[in-house]
């Protein structure tokens, strides 16, 4: 099912589940110079859109979709950094009037990806950006307490120097600190 230019919806049915999930995956080459910027995007995109300009408005829309949930995050797939945006929602057979929520959820997913709320300069709002930048920095610092994860990350960096696989998909504390809302 074509959605917009360069986008296709591939439906996979499984009647045994109670919910449906729509997932958009956007892959870019994993580079140290762009990893932090890509890593902060999912949280910025999932906060507000042009159609739902406040977090409360977005939450209200999700509630109107019978408690649909929006989840975003970055991950590594080999030498690629993948930005994942998903919306999970109730199947039509379980809604009180058997309403199919797919079209509204597709629209919300596309809004999240293609119509984020930006300021008059075309940048993310500074307060949203500062909050997500702080959260990403805290996430990176918290990894020091997980010795197994820390050892794995260090081993990859040492075993694959100069290769994309050595790059942390969340960036480094220094690259996160250097980000700006406009960039």
PDB file of C-alpha atoms in Angstrom:
ATOM      1  CA  UNK A   1       0.000   0.000   0.000  1.00  0.00           C
ATOM      2  CA  UNK A   2       1.739   3.236  -1.062  1.00  0.00           C
ATOM      3  CA  UNK A   3       1.577   6.044   1.515  1.00  0.00           C
ATOM      4  CA  UNK A   4       3.704   8.888   0.244  1.00  0.00           C
ATOM      5  CA  UNK A   5       6.643   9.146  -2.084  1.00  0.00           C
ATOM      6  CA  UNK A   6       9.261   6.537  -1.149  1.00  0.00           C
ATOM      7  CA  UNK A   7       7.019   5.004   1.553  1.00  0.00           C
ATOM      8  CA  UNK A   8       5.152   1.720   1.444  1.00  0.00           C
ATOM      9  CA  UNK A   9       2.984   0.007   4.047  1.00  0.00           C
ATOM     10  CA  UNK A  10       3.565  -3.731   4.199  1.00  0.00           C
ATOM     11  CA  UNK A  11       0.668  -5.289   6.128  1.00  0.00           C
ATOM     12  CA  UNK A  12       1.259  -8.609   7.882  1.00  0.00           C
ATOM     13  CA  UNK A  13      -1.857 -10.095   9.461  1.00  0.00           C
ATOM     14  CA  UNK A  14      -1.950 -12.164  12.634  1.00  0.00           C
ATOM     15  CA  UNK A  15      -5.475 -12.562  14.032  1.00  0.00           C
ATOM     16  CA  UNK A  16      -4.287 -14.246  17.227  1.00  0.00           C
ATOM     17  CA  UNK A  17      -3.028 -10.933  18.663  1.00  0.00           C
ATOM     18  CA  UNK A  18      -5.156  -8.243  20.290  1.00  0.00           C
ATOM     19  CA  UNK A  19      -3.173  -5.314  18.962  1.00  0.00           C
ATOM     20  CA  UNK A  20      -1.678  -4.157  15.697  1.00  0.00           C
ATOM     21  CA  UNK A  21       1.646  -2.399  15.351  1.00  0.00           C
ATOM     22  CA  UNK A  22       2.809  -0.008  12.682  1.00  0.00           C
ATOM     23  CA  UNK A  23       6.556   0.489  12.584  1.00  0.00           C
ATOM     24  CA  UNK A  24       8.599   2.863  10.475  1.00  0.00           C
ATOM     25  CA  UNK A  25      12.306   2.095  10.172  1.00  0.00           C
ATOM     26  CA  UNK A  26      14.666   4.689   8.760  1.00  0.00           C
ATOM     27  CA  UNK A  27      18.258   3.532   8.298  1.00  0.00           C
ATOM     28  CA  UNK A  28      21.323   5.701   7.793  1.00  0.00           C
ATOM     29  CA  UNK A  29      25.009   4.772   7.747  1.00  0.00           C
ATOM     30  CA  UNK A  30      26.375   4.726  11.304  1.00  0.00           C
ATOM     31  CA  UNK A  31      28.911   7.538  11.684  1.00  0.00           C
ATOM     32  CA  UNK A  32      30.419   9.074  14.771  1.00  0.00           C
ATOM     33  CA  UNK A  33      29.667  12.573  13.458  1.00  0.00           C
ATOM     34  CA  UNK A  34      25.910  11.936  13.084  1.00  0.00           C
ATOM     35  CA  UNK A  35      25.143   9.230  15.686  1.00  0.00           C
ATOM     36  CA  UNK A  36      24.143  11.603  18.506  1.00  0.00           C
ATOM     37  CA  UNK A  37      21.932  13.711  16.243  1.00  0.00           C
ATOM     38  CA  UNK A  38      20.070  10.641  14.980  1.00  0.00           C
ATOM     39  CA  UNK A  39      19.834   9.218  18.517  1.00  0.00           C
ATOM     40  CA  UNK A  40      18.091  12.322  19.897  1.00  0.00           C
ATOM     41  CA  UNK A  41      15.566  12.515  17.037  1.00  0.00           C
ATOM     42  CA  UNK A  42      13.145   9.764  18.146  1.00  0.00           C
ATOM     43  CA  UNK A  43      12.420  11.430  21.468  1.00  0.00           C
ATOM     44  CA  UNK A  44      12.030  14.842  19.843  1.00  0.00           C
ATOM     45  CA  UNK A  45       9.699  13.462  17.161  1.00  0.00           C
ATOM     46  CA  UNK A  46       7.472  11.637  19.649  1.00  0.00           C
ATOM     47  CA  UNK A  47       6.732  14.723  21.794  1.00  0.00           C
ATOM     48  CA  UNK A  48       4.770  17.081  19.538  1.00  0.00           C
ATOM     49  CA  UNK A  49       3.663  17.430  15.934  1.00  0.00           C
ATOM     50  CA  UNK A  50       2.198  20.280  13.918  1.00  0.00           C
ATOM     51  CA  UNK A  51      -1.256  18.749  14.281  1.00  0.00           C
ATOM     52  CA  UNK A  52      -0.758  18.006  18.006  1.00  0.00           C
ATOM     53  CA  UNK A  53       1.337  20.953  19.218  1.00  0.00           C
ATOM     54  CA  UNK A  54       1.450  19.973  22.895  1.00  0.00           C
ATOM     55  CA  UNK A  55       2.332  16.743  24.641  1.00  0.00           C
ATOM     56  CA  UNK A  56      -1.141  16.808  26.198  1.00  0.00           C
ATOM     57  CA  UNK A  57      -2.778  17.040  22.750  1.00  0.00           C
ATOM     58  CA  UNK A  58      -0.731  14.099  21.481  1.00  0.00           C
ATOM     59  CA  UNK A  59      -1.577  12.044  24.583  1.00  0.00           C
ATOM     60  CA  UNK A  60      -5.251  12.916  24.149  1.00  0.00           C
ATOM     61  CA  UNK A  61      -5.144  11.688  20.547  1.00  0.00           C
ATOM     62  CA  UNK A  62      -3.542   8.416  21.671  1.00  0.00           C
ATOM     63  CA  UNK A  63      -6.263   8.071  24.322  1.00  0.00           C
ATOM     64  CA  UNK A  64      -8.949   8.649  21.664  1.00  0.00           C
ATOM     65  CA  UNK A  65      -7.415   5.743  19.769  1.00  0.00           C
ATOM     66  CA  UNK A  66      -8.339   3.456  22.686  1.00  0.00           C
ATOM     67  CA  UNK A  67      -5.030   3.858  24.450  1.00  0.00           C
ATOM     68  CA  UNK A  68      -2.712   3.481  21.469  1.00  0.00           C
ATOM     69  CA  UNK A  69       0.970   3.866  22.326  1.00  0.00           C
ATOM     70  CA  UNK A  70       3.733   5.608  20.451  1.00  0.00           C
ATOM     71  CA  UNK A  71       7.290   4.353  20.893  1.00  0.00           C
ATOM     72  CA  UNK A  72      10.479   5.621  19.308  1.00  0.00           C
ATOM     73  CA  UNK A  73      14.132   4.769  19.574  1.00  0.00           C
ATOM     74  CA  UNK A  74      17.442   4.310  17.803  1.00  0.00           C
ATOM     75  CA  UNK A  75      19.318   1.036  17.422  1.00  0.00           C
ATOM     76  CA  UNK A  76      22.229  -0.438  15.510  1.00  0.00           C
ATOM     77  CA  UNK A  77      21.867  -2.936  12.677  1.00  0.00           C
ATOM     78  CA  UNK A  78      25.398  -3.791  11.632  1.00  0.00           C
ATOM     79  CA  UNK A  79      26.936  -0.679  10.085  1.00  0.00           C
ATOM     80  CA  UNK A  80      23.573   1.125  10.070  1.00  0.00           C
ATOM     81  CA  UNK A  81      21.890   3.335  12.623  1.00  0.00           C
ATOM     82  CA  UNK A  82      18.155   2.756  12.561  1.00  0.00           C
ATOM     83  CA  UNK A  83      15.537   5.171  13.813  1.00  0.00           C
ATOM     84  CA  UNK A  84      12.396   3.254  14.753  1.00  0.00           C
ATOM     85  CA  UNK A  85       8.978   4.829  15.290  1.00  0.00           C
ATOM     86  CA  UNK A  86       6.075   2.535  16.209  1.00  0.00           C
ATOM     87  CA  UNK A  87       2.451   2.894  17.139  1.00  0.00           C
ATOM     88  CA  UNK A  88       0.582   0.006  18.737  1.00  0.00           C
ATOM     89  CA  UNK A  89      -3.215   0.027  18.736  1.00  0.00           C
ATOM     90  CA  UNK A  90      -6.232  -2.172  19.388  1.00  0.00           C
ATOM     91  CA  UNK A  91      -7.549  -4.435  16.645  1.00  0.00           C
ATOM     92  CA  UNK A  92     -10.952  -3.463  15.221  1.00  0.00           C
ATOM     93  CA  UNK A  93     -12.651  -6.598  16.558  1.00  0.00           C
ATOM     94  CA  UNK A  94     -11.909  -5.440  20.123  1.00  0.00           C
ATOM     95  CA  UNK A  95     -13.169  -1.860  19.888  1.00  0.00           C
ATOM     96  CA  UNK A  96     -16.743  -1.281  21.108  1.00  0.00           C
ATOM     97  CA  UNK A  97     -18.099  -0.456  17.641  1.00  0.00           C
ATOM     98  CA  UNK A  98     -15.507  -2.486  15.672  1.00  0.00           C
ATOM     99  CA  UNK A  99     -13.822   0.690  14.451  1.00  0.00           C
ATOM    100  CA  UNK A 100     -10.690   0.105  12.391  1.00  0.00           C
ATOM    101  CA  UNK A 101      -8.051   2.485  13.775  1.00  0.00           C
ATOM    102  CA  UNK A 102      -5.438   1.737  11.117  1.00  0.00           C
ATOM    103  CA  UNK A 103      -5.971   4.836   8.973  1.00  0.00           C
ATOM    104  CA  UNK A 104      -5.825   7.201  11.953  1.00  0.00           C
ATOM    105  CA  UNK A 105      -2.741   5.455  13.314  1.00  0.00           C
ATOM    106  CA  UNK A 106      -0.987   5.592   9.939  1.00  0.00           C
ATOM    107  CA  UNK A 107      -1.777   9.315   9.806  1.00  0.00           C
ATOM    108  CA  UNK A 108      -0.386   9.831  13.317  1.00  0.00           C
ATOM    109  CA  UNK A 109       2.756   7.844  12.509  1.00  0.00           C
ATOM    110  CA  UNK A 110       3.326   9.924   9.364  1.00  0.00           C
ATOM    111  CA  UNK A 111       2.725  13.150  11.312  1.00  0.00           C
ATOM    112  CA  UNK A 112       5.344  12.054  13.820  1.00  0.00           C
ATOM    113  CA  UNK A 113       7.880  11.402  11.066  1.00  0.00           C
ATOM    114  CA  UNK A 114       7.161  14.163   8.598  1.00  0.00           C
ATOM    115  CA  UNK A 115       5.520  17.031  10.500  1.00  0.00           C
ATOM    116  CA  UNK A 116       7.349  17.664  13.779  1.00  0.00           C
ATOM    117  CA  UNK A 117       6.581  20.906  15.576  1.00  0.00           C
ATOM    118  CA  UNK A 118       9.402  23.339  14.817  1.00  0.00           C
ATOM    119  CA  UNK A 119       9.909  26.980  15.738  1.00  0.00           C
ATOM    120  CA  UNK A 120       9.852  29.869  13.239  1.00  0.00           C
ATOM    121  CA  UNK A 121      13.522  29.206  12.363  1.00  0.00           C
ATOM    122  CA  UNK A 122      12.833  25.566  11.438  1.00  0.00           C
ATOM    123  CA  UNK A 123      14.544  24.189  14.554  1.00  0.00           C
ATOM    124  CA  UNK A 124      13.233  22.122  17.433  1.00  0.00           C
ATOM    125  CA  UNK A 125      12.020  24.181  20.372  1.00  0.00           C
ATOM    126  CA  UNK A 126      14.956  24.891  22.723  1.00  0.00           C
ATOM    127  CA  UNK A 127      13.132  23.645  25.833  1.00  0.00           C
ATOM    128  CA  UNK A 128      12.225  20.322  24.163  1.00  0.00           C
ATOM    129  CA  UNK A 129      15.727  19.960  22.801  1.00  0.00           C
ATOM    130  CA  UNK A 130      17.423  20.745  26.133  1.00  0.00           C
ATOM    131  CA  UNK A 131      15.290  18.156  27.936  1.00  0.00           C
ATOM    132  CA  UNK A 132      16.032  15.404  25.426  1.00  0.00           C
ATOM    133  CA  UNK A 133      19.714  16.323  25.264  1.00  0.00           C
ATOM    134  CA  UNK A 134      19.924  16.032  29.058  1.00  0.00           C
ATOM    135  CA  UNK A 135      18.107  12.667  29.005  1.00  0.00           C
ATOM    136  CA  UNK A 136      20.439  11.291  26.332  1.00  0.00           C
ATOM    137  CA  UNK A 137      23.494  12.444  28.285  1.00  0.00           C
ATOM    138  CA  UNK A 138      22.126  10.782  31.445  1.00  0.00           C
ATOM    139  CA  UNK A 139      21.477   7.589  29.486  1.00  0.00           C
ATOM    140  CA  UNK A 140      25.075   7.559  28.281  1.00  0.00           C
ATOM    141  CA  UNK A 141      26.397   8.211  31.806  1.00  0.00           C
ATOM    142  CA  UNK A 142      24.213   5.466  33.257  1.00  0.00           C
ATOM    143  CA  UNK A 143      25.933   2.912  31.029  1.00  0.00           C
ATOM    144  CA  UNK A 144      29.030   3.226  33.193  1.00  0.00           C
ATOM    145  CA  UNK A 145      27.087   1.493  35.967  1.00  0.00           C
ATOM    146  CA  UNK A 146      26.188  -1.464  33.734  1.00  0.00           C
ATOM    147  CA  UNK A 147      29.553  -3.212  33.673  1.00  0.00           C
ATOM    148  CA  UNK A 148      28.552  -5.855  31.140  1.00  0.00           C
ATOM    149  CA  UNK A 149      27.228  -3.290  28.651  1.00  0.00           C
ATOM    150  CA  UNK A 150      30.228  -1.044  29.224  1.00  0.00           C
ATOM    151  CA  UNK A 151      32.638  -3.942  28.596  1.00  0.00           C
ATOM    152  CA  UNK A 152      30.786  -4.906  25.414  1.00  0.00           C
ATOM    153  CA  UNK A 153      30.888  -1.335  24.068  1.00  0.00           C
ATOM    154  CA  UNK A 154      34.595  -1.002  24.868  1.00  0.00           C
ATOM    155  CA  UNK A 155      35.363  -4.350  23.216  1.00  0.00           C
ATOM    156  CA  UNK A 156      33.578  -3.264  20.030  1.00  0.00           C
ATOM    157  CA  UNK A 157      35.462   0.040  20.015  1.00  0.00           C
ATOM    158  CA  UNK A 158      38.800  -1.727  20.483  1.00  0.00           C
ATOM    159  CA  UNK A 159      38.168  -4.610  18.072  1.00  0.00           C
ATOM    160  CA  UNK A 160      36.731  -2.496  15.250  1.00  0.00           C
ATOM    161  CA  UNK A 161      38.681   0.786  15.258  1.00  0.00           C
ATOM    162  CA  UNK A 162      37.756   3.110  12.418  1.00  0.00           C
ATOM    163  CA  UNK A 163      34.754   0.962  11.412  1.00  0.00           C
ATOM    164  CA  UNK A 164      31.081   1.907  11.728  1.00  0.00           C
ATOM    165  CA  UNK A 165      30.514  -1.029  14.086  1.00  0.00           C
ATOM    166  CA  UNK A 166      32.766   0.636  16.672  1.00  0.00           C
ATOM    167  CA  UNK A 167      30.517   3.706  16.796  1.00  0.00           C
ATOM    168  CA  UNK A 168      27.998   3.880  19.633  1.00  0.00           C
ATOM    169  CA  UNK A 169      24.547   4.486  18.085  1.00  0.00           C
ATOM    170  CA  UNK A 170      23.780   6.948  20.901  1.00  0.00           C
ATOM    171  CA  UNK A 171      26.906   9.005  20.259  1.00  0.00           C
ATOM    172  CA  UNK A 172      29.280  10.124  22.974  1.00  0.00           C
ATOM    173  CA  UNK A 173      28.745  12.586  25.822  1.00  0.00           C
ATOM    174  CA  UNK A 174      30.870  15.096  23.881  1.00  0.00           C
ATOM    175  CA  UNK A 175      28.912  14.776  20.617  1.00  0.00           C
ATOM    176  CA  UNK A 176      25.586  14.985  22.483  1.00  0.00           C
ATOM    177  CA  UNK A 177      26.752  18.129  24.289  1.00  0.00           C
ATOM    178  CA  UNK A 178      27.739  19.689  20.943  1.00  0.00           C
ATOM    179  CA  UNK A 179      24.266  19.239  19.396  1.00  0.00           C
ATOM    180  CA  UNK A 180      22.068  22.237  18.710  1.00  0.00           C
ATOM    181  CA  UNK A 181      18.303  22.451  18.086  1.00  0.00           C
ATOM    182  CA  UNK A 182      18.862  23.721  14.542  1.00  0.00           C
ATOM    183  CA  UNK A 183      21.289  20.944  13.610  1.00  0.00           C
TER     184      UNK A 183
END
